[in-house]
Amino acid sequence: MASDISSLLAEGRTSASAAKSARRAAEIAEFADAVLQGLAQRTRSIPSRFLYDATGSALFEEITRVEEYYPTRTETALLDAFGNEIAALAGDVDTLVEFGSGSSRKTSLLIEALAELDTYIPIDVSESFLADAAKRLEAKHPGLNVKPLVGDFTRTRTLAGAPRGERLGFFSGSTIGNLTHEEAKAFLESAAELLGAGSAFLIGVDLKKRLDILLPAYDDEEGVTAAFSLNLLARINRELDGDFDTTRFAHTAIYNDAKGRIEIYLQSLTDQDVRVMGRSFSFAKGERIHTENSHKYSLPEFQALAQSAGWLPVKAWTDTGDLFSLHLLRAS
Ligand code: AVJ
């Protein structure tokens, strides 16, 4: 009997870990496809989401603490200063839906301001990240119902089991800046559908600004941002049997004025051949791999984009230095 039970338990464990390694294998296959395809193009590029593995996410956390990187502390200060006004304009919000469970510090400030809140739904691809965030926020806000949703928030179509009532979406950190205008519009449309008519949406958006402030934010003195970028090559080495020499590539950030965005590249410092999964790729000195975009918006530019996607601007807040903005929108 006892051995039956323990063998059942062992089987359960095996199938759980089998599911986990199947997910892991699918993730690596997706990464492999993106890298092999991205490196074979004339203008080489790898989608920015692959920057955020465990190491990349930890390095991004580090970026948010460097002096030159103003977005995180500025957005946090805006939530601290205007949380009550935001909450009053958002209405009697019952359910807060967060797209990509962000830093719990910012979320906590918003939760504290929302007096009627009873349910918090963070949506994120990382199950472990979600579990962590859920635990912290449950401990910090007793009585709050935390219902994590595992998945890609750009593809989430239903909030299964979420209470009806007033909903507020939250998308912080100017993560929307990773998307092109077209992708951002599609995301905003799907968020309107997901949250429903009458819902509110609070979005953190980085502002256009002087290049002497903007460029150092993406190329800090300490080299944390460079390490974050170069981790993509290290990840290829780790997961795809690559042989990138990370000392022979340099992180570069430029501002593309026509597109209103920071563009991040890894630039080859020499002529060199690199192997990935048995395939060879030649780099000429100066040749680049495009790894990330970070779009910047003036207030009216973002309001126009939101309106084109079915959201009415309610109010926008900025800091005194005009570095960062918070937009409150309502689904029409
Ligand atoms: C996570 C997309 C908001 O664009 O500022 C920061 C990413 N990359 N430094 C940003 C990033 C390098 C960041 N977002």
Coordinates of C-alpha atoms in Angstrom, one line a residue, residues 13-329:
R13 CA 6.4 14.1 -9.9
T14 CA 7.8 12.5 -13.1
S15 CA 4.9 13.8 -15.2
A16 CA 5.1 17.3 -13.7
S17 CA 8.8 17.5 -14.5
A18 CA 8.3 15.9 -17.9
A19 CA 5.8 18.7 -18.7
K20 CA 8.3 21.2 -17.5
S21 CA 11.1 19.8 -19.6
A22 CA 8.8 19.7 -22.6
R23 CA 8.0 23.4 -22.1
R24 CA 11.7 24.0 -21.8
A25 CA 12.5 22.1 -25.0
A26 CA 9.8 24.1 -26.9
E27 CA 11.3 27.3 -25.6
I28 CA 14.7 26.4 -26.8
A29 CA 13.3 25.3 -30.2
E30 CA 11.6 28.7 -30.6
F31 CA 14.8 30.5 -29.6
A32 CA 16.8 28.4 -32.1
D33 CA 14.4 29.2 -34.9
A34 CA 14.5 32.9 -34.2
V35 CA 18.3 33.1 -33.9
L36 CA 19.0 31.0 -37.0
Q37 CA 16.5 33.0 -39.1
G38 CA 17.5 36.3 -37.6
L39 CA 21.2 35.8 -38.3
A40 CA 20.6 34.6 -41.9
Q41 CA 18.9 37.9 -42.8
R42 CA 20.8 40.7 -44.6
T43 CA 20.0 43.1 -41.8
R44 CA 20.5 40.8 -38.8
S45 CA 18.0 41.0 -35.9
I46 CA 16.8 38.9 -33.0
P47 CA 13.5 39.6 -31.3
S48 CA 14.0 41.5 -28.1
R49 CA 11.9 39.1 -26.0
F50 CA 14.9 36.7 -26.0
L51 CA 16.9 39.2 -24.0
Y52 CA 14.8 38.3 -21.0
D53 CA 16.0 34.9 -19.8
A54 CA 16.7 34.5 -16.1
T55 CA 20.1 36.2 -16.4
G56 CA 18.7 39.0 -18.7
S57 CA 15.8 39.7 -16.3
A58 CA 18.2 39.9 -13.4
L59 CA 20.4 42.3 -15.4
F60 CA 17.4 44.4 -16.4
E61 CA 16.6 44.7 -12.6
E62 CA 20.2 46.0 -12.3
I63 CA 19.6 48.5 -15.1
T64 CA 16.6 50.0 -13.2
R65 CA 19.0 51.0 -10.4
V66 CA 21.7 52.7 -12.4
E67 CA 21.9 56.5 -12.2
E68 CA 21.5 57.1 -16.0
Y69 CA 18.3 55.0 -16.2
Y70 CA 15.6 57.4 -15.2
P71 CA 12.4 55.6 -16.2
T72 CA 11.8 53.3 -13.3
R73 CA 12.4 55.8 -10.5
T74 CA 10.5 58.5 -12.3
E75 CA 7.4 56.3 -12.9
T76 CA 7.5 55.1 -9.3
A77 CA 7.6 58.7 -8.1
L78 CA 4.6 59.5 -10.4
L79 CA 2.6 56.6 -8.9
D80 CA 3.5 57.8 -5.5
A81 CA 2.5 61.4 -6.1
F82 CA -0.6 60.9 -8.2
G83 CA -1.9 57.4 -7.1
N84 CA -4.9 58.9 -5.3
E85 CA -5.9 61.1 -8.2
I86 CA -5.4 58.2 -10.6
A87 CA -7.6 56.0 -8.4
A88 CA -10.3 58.7 -8.2
L89 CA -10.5 59.1 -12.0
A90 CA -10.3 55.3 -12.6
G91 CA -13.5 54.8 -10.6
D92 CA -14.4 52.1 -8.1
V93 CA -12.0 49.5 -9.4
D94 CA -12.7 46.0 -8.3
T95 CA -10.2 44.2 -10.4
L96 CA -6.6 45.2 -11.4
V97 CA -5.2 43.4 -14.4
E98 CA -1.4 43.8 -14.8
F99 CA 0.2 43.1 -18.2
G100 CA 3.5 41.5 -17.5
S101 CA 3.8 41.3 -13.7
G102 CA 6.2 44.2 -13.2
S103 CA 8.0 45.4 -10.1
S104 CA 5.9 44.8 -7.0
R105 CA 6.9 48.2 -5.7
K106 CA 5.0 50.1 -8.4
T107 CA 2.0 47.7 -8.3
S108 CA 1.9 48.1 -4.5
L109 CA 1.6 51.8 -4.8
L110 CA -1.3 51.4 -7.2
I111 CA -3.0 48.7 -5.1
E112 CA -2.8 50.9 -2.0
A113 CA -4.5 53.8 -3.8
L114 CA -7.4 51.6 -5.0
A115 CA -9.7 51.5 -2.0
E116 CA -12.3 49.1 -3.5
L117 CA -9.9 46.7 -5.0
D118 CA -10.5 43.0 -4.3
T119 CA -8.8 41.1 -7.1
Y120 CA -5.4 41.4 -8.7
I121 CA -4.6 39.5 -11.9
P122 CA -1.0 39.6 -13.1
I123 CA -0.4 38.1 -16.6
D124 CA 3.1 36.9 -17.4
V125 CA 4.8 34.2 -19.4
S126 CA 7.1 33.2 -16.5
E127 CA 5.3 31.0 -14.0
S128 CA 8.0 31.3 -11.4
F129 CA 8.1 35.1 -11.7
L130 CA 4.3 35.1 -11.3
A131 CA 4.3 32.9 -8.2
D132 CA 7.0 35.1 -6.6
A133 CA 5.1 38.3 -7.3
A134 CA 1.8 36.8 -6.1
K135 CA 3.4 35.7 -2.8
R136 CA 4.9 39.1 -2.2
L137 CA 1.7 41.0 -3.0
E138 CA -0.6 38.7 -1.0
A139 CA 1.7 39.2 2.0
K140 CA 1.7 42.9 1.6
H141 CA -2.0 43.3 0.9
P142 CA -4.0 41.0 3.2
G143 CA -7.4 40.2 1.9
L144 CA -6.5 40.8 -1.7
N145 CA -7.4 38.0 -4.1
V146 CA -4.4 37.3 -6.3
K147 CA -5.2 35.2 -9.4
P148 CA -2.1 34.9 -11.6
L149 CA -2.6 34.1 -15.3
V150 CA 0.3 32.3 -17.1
G151 CA 0.6 33.4 -20.7
D152 CA 1.8 35.9 -23.3
F153 CA -0.3 39.0 -22.6
T154 CA -0.2 40.1 -26.2
R155 CA -2.1 36.9 -26.9
T156 CA -4.4 36.6 -23.8
R157 CA -8.0 36.7 -25.1
T158 CA -10.0 36.0 -21.9
L159 CA -9.9 36.7 -18.2
A160 CA -11.3 33.3 -17.3
G161 CA -13.0 33.4 -13.8
A162 CA -12.3 37.1 -13.3
P163 CA -15.1 39.0 -11.6
R164 CA -17.1 41.4 -13.7
G165 CA -17.3 44.8 -12.1
E166 CA -14.9 47.7 -12.7
R167 CA -11.6 46.8 -14.2
L168 CA -8.3 48.7 -14.5
G169 CA -5.5 47.5 -16.7
F170 CA -1.9 48.4 -15.8
F171 CA 1.1 48.3 -18.2
S172 CA 4.1 49.9 -16.6
G173 CA 7.7 50.6 -17.4
S174 CA 7.2 51.8 -20.9
T175 CA 7.3 48.1 -22.0
I176 CA 5.0 49.2 -24.7
G177 CA 8.1 51.0 -26.2
N178 CA 9.4 47.6 -27.2
L179 CA 6.6 47.4 -29.7
T180 CA 6.4 49.2 -33.1
H181 CA 3.5 51.6 -33.5
E182 CA 1.6 49.0 -35.4
E183 CA 2.2 46.3 -32.8
A184 CA 1.4 48.7 -30.0
K185 CA -1.9 49.6 -31.7
A186 CA -2.8 45.8 -32.0
F187 CA -1.9 45.3 -28.4
L188 CA -4.1 48.2 -27.2
E189 CA -7.0 46.9 -29.3
S190 CA -6.7 43.4 -27.8
A191 CA -6.4 44.9 -24.3
A192 CA -9.6 46.8 -24.9
E193 CA -11.3 43.6 -25.8
L194 CA -9.9 41.7 -22.9
L195 CA -10.7 44.3 -20.3
G196 CA -14.1 45.2 -21.8
A197 CA -16.0 48.4 -22.6
G198 CA -15.9 51.0 -19.9
S199 CA -12.7 49.7 -18.4
A200 CA -9.8 51.9 -17.6
F201 CA -6.1 51.4 -18.5
L202 CA -3.1 53.0 -16.9
I203 CA 0.1 52.9 -19.1
G204 CA 3.6 54.1 -18.4
V205 CA 5.2 55.7 -21.5
D206 CA 8.6 57.1 -21.9
L207 CA 8.7 60.6 -23.4
K208 CA 10.8 62.0 -26.2
K209 CA 13.6 64.1 -24.8
R210 CA 17.1 65.5 -25.2
L211 CA 19.7 63.0 -26.4
D212 CA 22.1 63.9 -23.7
I213 CA 19.6 62.4 -21.2
L214 CA 18.2 59.7 -23.5
L215 CA 21.4 58.1 -24.8
P216 CA 23.2 57.5 -21.5
A217 CA 20.1 55.8 -20.2
Y218 CA 20.8 53.1 -22.8
D219 CA 24.5 53.0 -22.4
D220 CA 25.4 53.5 -18.8
E221 CA 28.9 54.2 -17.5
E222 CA 29.0 51.1 -15.4
G223 CA 28.3 48.9 -18.4
V224 CA 25.2 47.2 -17.0
T225 CA 23.2 47.8 -20.2
A226 CA 26.1 46.5 -22.3
A227 CA 26.1 43.3 -20.1
F228 CA 22.4 43.0 -20.6
S229 CA 22.7 43.2 -24.4
L230 CA 25.7 40.9 -24.6
N231 CA 23.9 38.3 -22.5
L232 CA 21.9 37.5 -25.6
L233 CA 25.1 36.2 -27.2
A234 CA 26.1 34.3 -24.0
R235 CA 22.6 32.8 -24.0
I236 CA 23.1 31.6 -27.6
N237 CA 26.3 30.0 -26.5
R238 CA 24.6 28.4 -23.5
E239 CA 21.5 27.1 -25.2
L240 CA 22.3 26.8 -28.9
D241 CA 25.8 25.5 -28.8
G242 CA 27.2 28.8 -30.1
D243 CA 30.7 30.1 -30.0
F244 CA 30.3 33.9 -29.9
D245 CA 33.3 35.6 -28.4
T246 CA 31.4 38.3 -26.4
T247 CA 34.6 40.4 -26.2
R248 CA 34.5 40.8 -29.9
F249 CA 31.1 42.5 -30.0
A250 CA 30.1 45.8 -28.6
H251 CA 26.7 47.1 -27.3
T252 CA 25.6 50.2 -29.2
A253 CA 22.5 52.4 -28.7
I254 CA 21.5 55.0 -31.2
Y255 CA 18.4 57.3 -31.5
N256 CA 16.5 56.9 -34.7
D257 CA 14.8 60.3 -35.0
A258 CA 12.5 59.3 -37.9
K259 CA 11.1 56.4 -36.0
G260 CA 11.2 58.1 -32.6
R261 CA 13.0 55.2 -31.0
I262 CA 16.2 54.0 -29.3
E263 CA 17.7 51.1 -31.3
I264 CA 20.1 48.7 -29.7
Y265 CA 22.6 46.7 -31.6
L266 CA 25.5 44.3 -31.0
Q267 CA 28.3 45.3 -33.3
S268 CA 31.1 43.1 -34.5
L269 CA 34.5 44.6 -33.6
T270 CA 36.4 42.5 -36.1
D271 CA 35.9 40.3 -39.2
Q272 CA 34.9 37.0 -37.7
D273 CA 33.0 33.7 -38.2
V274 CA 30.7 32.5 -35.5
R275 CA 29.1 29.0 -35.3
V276 CA 25.6 28.4 -33.9
M277 CA 24.0 24.9 -33.9
G278 CA 26.6 23.7 -36.5
R279 CA 25.9 26.7 -38.8
S280 CA 28.5 29.3 -39.6
F281 CA 27.8 33.0 -39.9
S282 CA 30.4 35.6 -41.1
F283 CA 30.5 39.0 -39.6
A284 CA 32.4 41.9 -41.2
K285 CA 33.9 44.4 -38.8
G286 CA 31.2 46.9 -38.0
E287 CA 28.3 44.6 -38.9
R288 CA 25.4 44.7 -36.4
I289 CA 22.7 42.5 -35.0
H290 CA 19.6 44.6 -34.1
T291 CA 18.4 43.4 -30.6
E292 CA 15.9 45.9 -29.2
N293 CA 13.8 49.0 -29.9
S294 CA 12.5 51.4 -27.3
H295 CA 10.0 53.8 -28.7
K296 CA 9.4 57.3 -27.2
Y297 CA 6.2 59.3 -27.5
S298 CA 5.2 62.9 -26.9
L299 CA 1.9 63.1 -24.9
P300 CA -0.2 63.9 -28.0
E301 CA 1.5 61.1 -30.1
F302 CA 0.6 58.5 -27.5
Q303 CA -2.9 59.9 -27.0
A304 CA -3.5 59.6 -30.8
L305 CA -2.2 56.0 -30.9
A306 CA -4.5 55.1 -28.0
Q307 CA -7.5 56.7 -29.7
S308 CA -6.8 54.9 -32.9
A309 CA -7.1 51.6 -30.8
G310 CA -10.4 52.5 -29.2
W311 CA -9.2 54.2 -26.0
L312 CA -10.2 57.7 -24.9
P313 CA -7.5 59.7 -23.1
V314 CA -8.8 60.6 -19.6
K315 CA -5.6 62.3 -18.2
A316 CA -1.9 62.1 -18.4
W317 CA 0.7 62.9 -15.7
T318 CA 4.4 63.8 -16.2
D319 CA 7.2 64.6 -13.8
T320 CA 8.6 68.2 -13.6
G321 CA 11.6 67.2 -15.8
D322 CA 9.3 65.8 -18.6
L323 CA 11.1 62.5 -18.5
F324 CA 8.2 60.0 -18.3
S325 CA 4.4 59.9 -18.5
L326 CA 1.5 58.0 -17.1
H327 CA -1.6 57.8 -19.3
L328 CA -5.1 57.0 -17.9
L329 CA -7.4 55.8 -20.7

